Coordinates of N, CA and C and ligand atoms in Angstrom, one line a residue:
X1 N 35.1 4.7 20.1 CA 36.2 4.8 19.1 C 35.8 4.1 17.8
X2 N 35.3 2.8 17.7 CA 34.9 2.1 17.0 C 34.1 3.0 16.2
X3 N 32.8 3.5 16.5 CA 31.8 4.1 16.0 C 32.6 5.1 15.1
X4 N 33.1 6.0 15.5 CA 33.8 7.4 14.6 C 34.5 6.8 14.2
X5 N 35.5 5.7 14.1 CA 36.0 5.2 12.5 C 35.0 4.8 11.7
X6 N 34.0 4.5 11.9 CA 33.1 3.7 11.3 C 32.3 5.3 10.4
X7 N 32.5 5.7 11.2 CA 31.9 7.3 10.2 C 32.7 8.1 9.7
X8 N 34.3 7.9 10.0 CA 34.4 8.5 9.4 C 35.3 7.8 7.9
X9 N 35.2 6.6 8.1 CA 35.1 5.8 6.7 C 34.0 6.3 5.6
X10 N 32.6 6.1 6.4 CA 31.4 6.5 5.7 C 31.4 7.9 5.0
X11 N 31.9 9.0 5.9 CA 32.9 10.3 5.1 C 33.4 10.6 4.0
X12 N 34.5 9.5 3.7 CA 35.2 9.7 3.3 C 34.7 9.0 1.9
X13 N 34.1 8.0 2.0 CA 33.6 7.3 0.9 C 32.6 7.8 0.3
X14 N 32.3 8.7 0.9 CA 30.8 10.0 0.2 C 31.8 10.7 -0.3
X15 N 33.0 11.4 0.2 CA 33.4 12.7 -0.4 C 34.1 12.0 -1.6
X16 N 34.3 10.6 -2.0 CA 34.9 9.8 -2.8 C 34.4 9.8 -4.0
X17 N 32.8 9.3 -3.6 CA 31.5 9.4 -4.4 C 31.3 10.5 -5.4
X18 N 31.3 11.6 -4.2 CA 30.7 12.6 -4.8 C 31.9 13.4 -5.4
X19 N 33.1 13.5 -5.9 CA 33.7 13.8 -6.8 C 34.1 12.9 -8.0
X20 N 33.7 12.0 -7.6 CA 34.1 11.1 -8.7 C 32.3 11.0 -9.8
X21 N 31.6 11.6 -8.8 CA 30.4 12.1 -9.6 C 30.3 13.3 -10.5
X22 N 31.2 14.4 -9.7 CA 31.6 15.9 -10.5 C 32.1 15.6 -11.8
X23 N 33.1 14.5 -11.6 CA 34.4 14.5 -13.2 C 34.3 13.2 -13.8
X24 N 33.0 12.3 -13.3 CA 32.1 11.3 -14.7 C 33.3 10.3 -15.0
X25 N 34.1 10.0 -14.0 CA 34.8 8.9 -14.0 C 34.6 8.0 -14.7
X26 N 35.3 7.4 -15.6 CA 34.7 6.1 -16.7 C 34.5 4.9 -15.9
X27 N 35.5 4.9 -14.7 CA 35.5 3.6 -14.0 C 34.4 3.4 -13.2
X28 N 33.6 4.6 -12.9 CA 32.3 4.5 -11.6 C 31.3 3.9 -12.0
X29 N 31.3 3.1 -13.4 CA 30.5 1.8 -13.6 C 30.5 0.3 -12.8
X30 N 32.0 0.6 -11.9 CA 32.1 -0.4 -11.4 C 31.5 -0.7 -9.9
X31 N 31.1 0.8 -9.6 CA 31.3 0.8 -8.2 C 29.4 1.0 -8.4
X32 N 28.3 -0.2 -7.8 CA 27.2 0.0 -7.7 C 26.6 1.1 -7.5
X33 N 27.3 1.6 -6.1 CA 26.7 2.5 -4.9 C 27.0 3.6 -6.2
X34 N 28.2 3.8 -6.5 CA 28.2 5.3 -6.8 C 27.1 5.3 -7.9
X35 N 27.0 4.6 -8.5 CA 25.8 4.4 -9.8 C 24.7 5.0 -9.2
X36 N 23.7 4.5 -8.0 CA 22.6 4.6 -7.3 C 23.1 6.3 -7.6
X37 N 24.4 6.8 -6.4 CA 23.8 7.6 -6.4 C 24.0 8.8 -7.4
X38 N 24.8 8.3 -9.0 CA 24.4 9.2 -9.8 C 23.0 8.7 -10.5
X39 N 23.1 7.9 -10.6 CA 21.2 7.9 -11.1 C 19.9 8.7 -10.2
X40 N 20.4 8.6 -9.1 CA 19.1 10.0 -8.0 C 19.7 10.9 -8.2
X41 N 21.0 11.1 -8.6 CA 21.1 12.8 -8.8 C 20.4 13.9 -9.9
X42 N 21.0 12.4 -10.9 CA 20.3 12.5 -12.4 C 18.8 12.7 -12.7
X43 N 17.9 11.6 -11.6 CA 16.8 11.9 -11.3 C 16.2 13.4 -11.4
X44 N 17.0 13.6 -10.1 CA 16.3 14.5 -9.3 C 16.2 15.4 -9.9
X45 N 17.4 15.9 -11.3 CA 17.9 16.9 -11.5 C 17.0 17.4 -12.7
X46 N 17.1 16.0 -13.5 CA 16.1 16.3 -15.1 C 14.4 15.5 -14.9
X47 N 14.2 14.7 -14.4 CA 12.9 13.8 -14.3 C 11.9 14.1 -13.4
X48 N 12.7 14.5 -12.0 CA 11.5 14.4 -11.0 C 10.8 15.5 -11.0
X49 N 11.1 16.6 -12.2 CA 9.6 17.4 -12.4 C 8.6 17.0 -13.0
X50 N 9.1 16.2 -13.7 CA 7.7 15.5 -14.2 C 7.1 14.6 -13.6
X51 N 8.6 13.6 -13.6 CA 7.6 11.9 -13.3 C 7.7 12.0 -11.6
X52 N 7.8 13.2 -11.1 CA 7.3 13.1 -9.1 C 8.6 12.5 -8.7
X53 N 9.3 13.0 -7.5 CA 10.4 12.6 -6.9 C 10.3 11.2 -6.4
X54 N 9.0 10.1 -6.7 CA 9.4 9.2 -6.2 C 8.9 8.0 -7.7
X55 N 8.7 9.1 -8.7 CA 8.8 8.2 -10.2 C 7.3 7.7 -10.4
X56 N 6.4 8.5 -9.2 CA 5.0 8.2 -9.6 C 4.2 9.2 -10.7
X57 N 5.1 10.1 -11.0 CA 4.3 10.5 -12.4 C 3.6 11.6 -12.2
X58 N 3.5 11.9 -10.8 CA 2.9 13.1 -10.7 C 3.3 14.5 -9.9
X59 N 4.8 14.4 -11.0 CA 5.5 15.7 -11.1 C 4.4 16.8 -12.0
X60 N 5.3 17.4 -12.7 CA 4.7 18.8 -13.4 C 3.7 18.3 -14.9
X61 N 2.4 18.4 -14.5 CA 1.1 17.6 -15.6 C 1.3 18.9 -16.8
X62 N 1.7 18.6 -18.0 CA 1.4 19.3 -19.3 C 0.1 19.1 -19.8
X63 N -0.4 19.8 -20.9 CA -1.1 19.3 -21.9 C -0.7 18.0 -22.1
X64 N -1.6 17.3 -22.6 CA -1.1 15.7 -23.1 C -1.2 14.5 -22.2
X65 N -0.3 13.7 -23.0 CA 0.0 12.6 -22.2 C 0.7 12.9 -20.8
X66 N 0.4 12.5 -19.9 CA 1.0 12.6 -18.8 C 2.3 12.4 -18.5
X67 N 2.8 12.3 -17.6 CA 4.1 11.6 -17.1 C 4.0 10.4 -17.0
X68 N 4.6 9.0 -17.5 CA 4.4 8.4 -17.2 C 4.5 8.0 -15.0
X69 N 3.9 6.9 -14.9 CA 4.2 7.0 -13.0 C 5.3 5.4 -13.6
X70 N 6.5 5.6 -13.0 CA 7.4 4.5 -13.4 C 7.6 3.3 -12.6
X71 N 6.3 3.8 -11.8 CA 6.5 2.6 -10.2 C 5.2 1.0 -10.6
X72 N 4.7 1.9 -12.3 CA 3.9 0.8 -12.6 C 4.3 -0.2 -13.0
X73 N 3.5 -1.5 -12.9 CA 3.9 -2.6 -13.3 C 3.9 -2.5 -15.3
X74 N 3.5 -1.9 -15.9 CA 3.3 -1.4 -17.3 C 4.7 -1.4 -17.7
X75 N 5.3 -0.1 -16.9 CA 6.8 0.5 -17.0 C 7.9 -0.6 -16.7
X76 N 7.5 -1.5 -15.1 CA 8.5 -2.0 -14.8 C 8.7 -3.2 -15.6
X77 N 7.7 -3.8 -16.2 CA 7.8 -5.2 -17.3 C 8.7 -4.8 -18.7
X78 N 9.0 -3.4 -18.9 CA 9.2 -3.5 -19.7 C 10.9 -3.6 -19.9
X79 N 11.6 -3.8 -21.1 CA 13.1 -4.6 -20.9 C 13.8 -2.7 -20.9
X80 N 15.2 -3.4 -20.7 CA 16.2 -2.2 -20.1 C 15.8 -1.5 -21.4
X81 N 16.1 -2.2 -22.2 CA 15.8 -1.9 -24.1 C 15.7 -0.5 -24.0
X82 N 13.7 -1.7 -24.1 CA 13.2 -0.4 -24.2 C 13.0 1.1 -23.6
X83 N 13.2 1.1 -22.0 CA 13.1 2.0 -21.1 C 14.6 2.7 -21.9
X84 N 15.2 2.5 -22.3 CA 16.7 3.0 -22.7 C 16.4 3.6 -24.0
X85 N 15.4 3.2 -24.6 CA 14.6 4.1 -26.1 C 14.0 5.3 -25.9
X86 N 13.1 4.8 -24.7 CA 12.6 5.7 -24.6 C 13.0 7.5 -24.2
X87 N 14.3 6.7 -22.8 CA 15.0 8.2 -22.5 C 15.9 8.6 -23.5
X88 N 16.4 7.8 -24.5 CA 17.3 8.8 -25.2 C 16.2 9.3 -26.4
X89 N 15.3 8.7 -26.9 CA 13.9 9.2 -28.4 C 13.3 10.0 -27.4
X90 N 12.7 10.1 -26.0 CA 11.8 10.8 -25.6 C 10.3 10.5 -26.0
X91 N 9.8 11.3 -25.7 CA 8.2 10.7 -25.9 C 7.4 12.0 -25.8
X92 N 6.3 11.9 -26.9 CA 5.2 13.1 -26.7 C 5.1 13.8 -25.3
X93 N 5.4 14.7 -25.2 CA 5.9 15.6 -23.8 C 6.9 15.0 -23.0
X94 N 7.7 14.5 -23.6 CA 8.8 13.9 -22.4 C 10.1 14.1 -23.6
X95 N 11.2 14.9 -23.2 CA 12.6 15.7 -24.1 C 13.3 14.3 -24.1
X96 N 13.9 14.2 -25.4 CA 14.9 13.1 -25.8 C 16.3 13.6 -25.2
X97 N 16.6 12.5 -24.6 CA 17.8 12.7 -23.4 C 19.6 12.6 -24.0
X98 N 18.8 11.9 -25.3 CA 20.2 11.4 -25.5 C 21.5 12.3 -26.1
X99 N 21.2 13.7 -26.7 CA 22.6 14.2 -26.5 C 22.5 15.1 -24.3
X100 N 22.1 14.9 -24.2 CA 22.6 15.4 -23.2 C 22.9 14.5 -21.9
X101 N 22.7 13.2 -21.7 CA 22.8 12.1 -21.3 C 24.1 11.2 -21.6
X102 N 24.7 10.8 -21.2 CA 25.7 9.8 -21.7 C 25.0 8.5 -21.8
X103 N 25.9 7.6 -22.7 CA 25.4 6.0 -22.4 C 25.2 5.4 -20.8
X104 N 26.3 6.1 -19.9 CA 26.2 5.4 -18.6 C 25.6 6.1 -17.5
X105 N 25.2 7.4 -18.4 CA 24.6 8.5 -17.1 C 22.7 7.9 -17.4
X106 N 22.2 7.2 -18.6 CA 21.1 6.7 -19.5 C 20.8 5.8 -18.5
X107 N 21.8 4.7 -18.3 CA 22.2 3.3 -17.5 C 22.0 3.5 -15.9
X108 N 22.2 4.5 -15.7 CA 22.2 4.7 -14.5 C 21.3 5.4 -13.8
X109 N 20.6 6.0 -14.5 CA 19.2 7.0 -14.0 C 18.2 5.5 -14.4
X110 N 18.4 4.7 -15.6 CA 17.4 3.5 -15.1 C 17.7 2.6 -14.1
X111 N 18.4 2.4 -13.7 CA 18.4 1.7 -12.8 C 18.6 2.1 -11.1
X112 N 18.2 3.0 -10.8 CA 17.6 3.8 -10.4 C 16.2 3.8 -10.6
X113 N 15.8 4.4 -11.5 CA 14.2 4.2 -12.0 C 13.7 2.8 -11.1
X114 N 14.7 1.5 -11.6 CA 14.2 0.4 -11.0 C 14.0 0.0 -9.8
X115 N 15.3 0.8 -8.8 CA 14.7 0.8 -7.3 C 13.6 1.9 -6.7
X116 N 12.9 2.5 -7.8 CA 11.5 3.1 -7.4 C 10.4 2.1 -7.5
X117 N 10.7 1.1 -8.3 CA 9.6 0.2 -8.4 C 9.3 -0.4 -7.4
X118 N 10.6 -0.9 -6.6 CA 10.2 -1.5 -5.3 C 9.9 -1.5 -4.3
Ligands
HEC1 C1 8.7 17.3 -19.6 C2 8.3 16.2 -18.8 C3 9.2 15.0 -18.7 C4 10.6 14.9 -18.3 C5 11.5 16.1 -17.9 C6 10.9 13.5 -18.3 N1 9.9 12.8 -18.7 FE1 9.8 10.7 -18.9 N2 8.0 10.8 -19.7 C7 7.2 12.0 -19.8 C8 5.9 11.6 -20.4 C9 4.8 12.6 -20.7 C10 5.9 10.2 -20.6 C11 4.8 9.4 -21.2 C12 4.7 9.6 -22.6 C13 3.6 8.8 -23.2 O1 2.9 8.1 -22.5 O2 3.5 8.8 -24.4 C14 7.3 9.8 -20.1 C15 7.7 8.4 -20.2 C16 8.9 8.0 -19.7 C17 9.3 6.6 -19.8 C18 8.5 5.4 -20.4 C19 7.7 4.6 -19.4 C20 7.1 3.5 -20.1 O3 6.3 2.8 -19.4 O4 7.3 3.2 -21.3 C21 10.5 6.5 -19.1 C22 11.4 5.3 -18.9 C23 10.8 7.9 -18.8 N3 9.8 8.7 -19.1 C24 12.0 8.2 -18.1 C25 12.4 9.5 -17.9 C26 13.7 9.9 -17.5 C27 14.8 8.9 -17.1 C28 13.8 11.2 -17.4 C29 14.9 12.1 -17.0 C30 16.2 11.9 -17.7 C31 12.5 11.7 -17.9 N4 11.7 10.7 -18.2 C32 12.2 13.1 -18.0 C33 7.6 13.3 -19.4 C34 8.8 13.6 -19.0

């Protein structure tokens, strides 16, 4: 009995998530978890062709500079700043994010980024 409340809390708190992910809630800054998981959606959706579903960079190789791999220590030293320049300016083969990105959808696919590092 225990158990099946216990899932179906976990349920309910996904179907929670996940609409409050559909309609970009202003408040779902507050709630970590849902952050995580709009930043892997966000991932998965615009990034992981390039930079590889686990941010090592070797998603889809262009001419050029590569993808960066974001699990390096290069990437991870660097401040929110700049990782936050980067996705909204873009970079020689990498699309500037920022009209199509919000401030906290930006916020949230880095941080994200940052639990690939670990
Ligand atoms: C078309 C391929 C492509 C897509 C899509 C792409 N990137 Fe990139 N990204 C690159 C390339 C190439 C570089 C490295 C450019 C360079 O080294 O000059 C890069 C670099 C970066 C860096 C800088 C890393 C560092 O060490 O400075 C970050 C952060 C980053 N990308 C995040 C993202 C995020 C977040 C997304 C999705 C919203 C994304 N990228 C989508 C190709 C892409």
């Amino acid at each position: 009995m225990g158990k099946v409340c216990i899932k179906m809390v976990i349920g309910l708190v996904t179907i929670v998530a996940g609409s409050q992910l559909a309609i970009a809630s202003p408040n779902e800054a507050d709630s970590s978890s849902a952050d995580h998981a709009k930043g892997k959606r966000i991932f998965a959706q615009h990034c992981a062709g390039c930079h590889g579903t686990a941010g090592k960079g070797d998603g889809y190789l262009l001419l050029g500079p590569d993808p960066a791999n974001l699990t390096r220590p290069a990437t991870r030293t660097k401040s929110d700043a700049a990782l936050l320049q980067t996705i909204h300016e873009g970079k020689p083969n990498m699309p500037s994010w920022k009209v199509r990105l919000s401030e906290p959808d930006s916020r949230a696919v880095l941080a994200y980024i940052r639990t690939l590092a670990k």
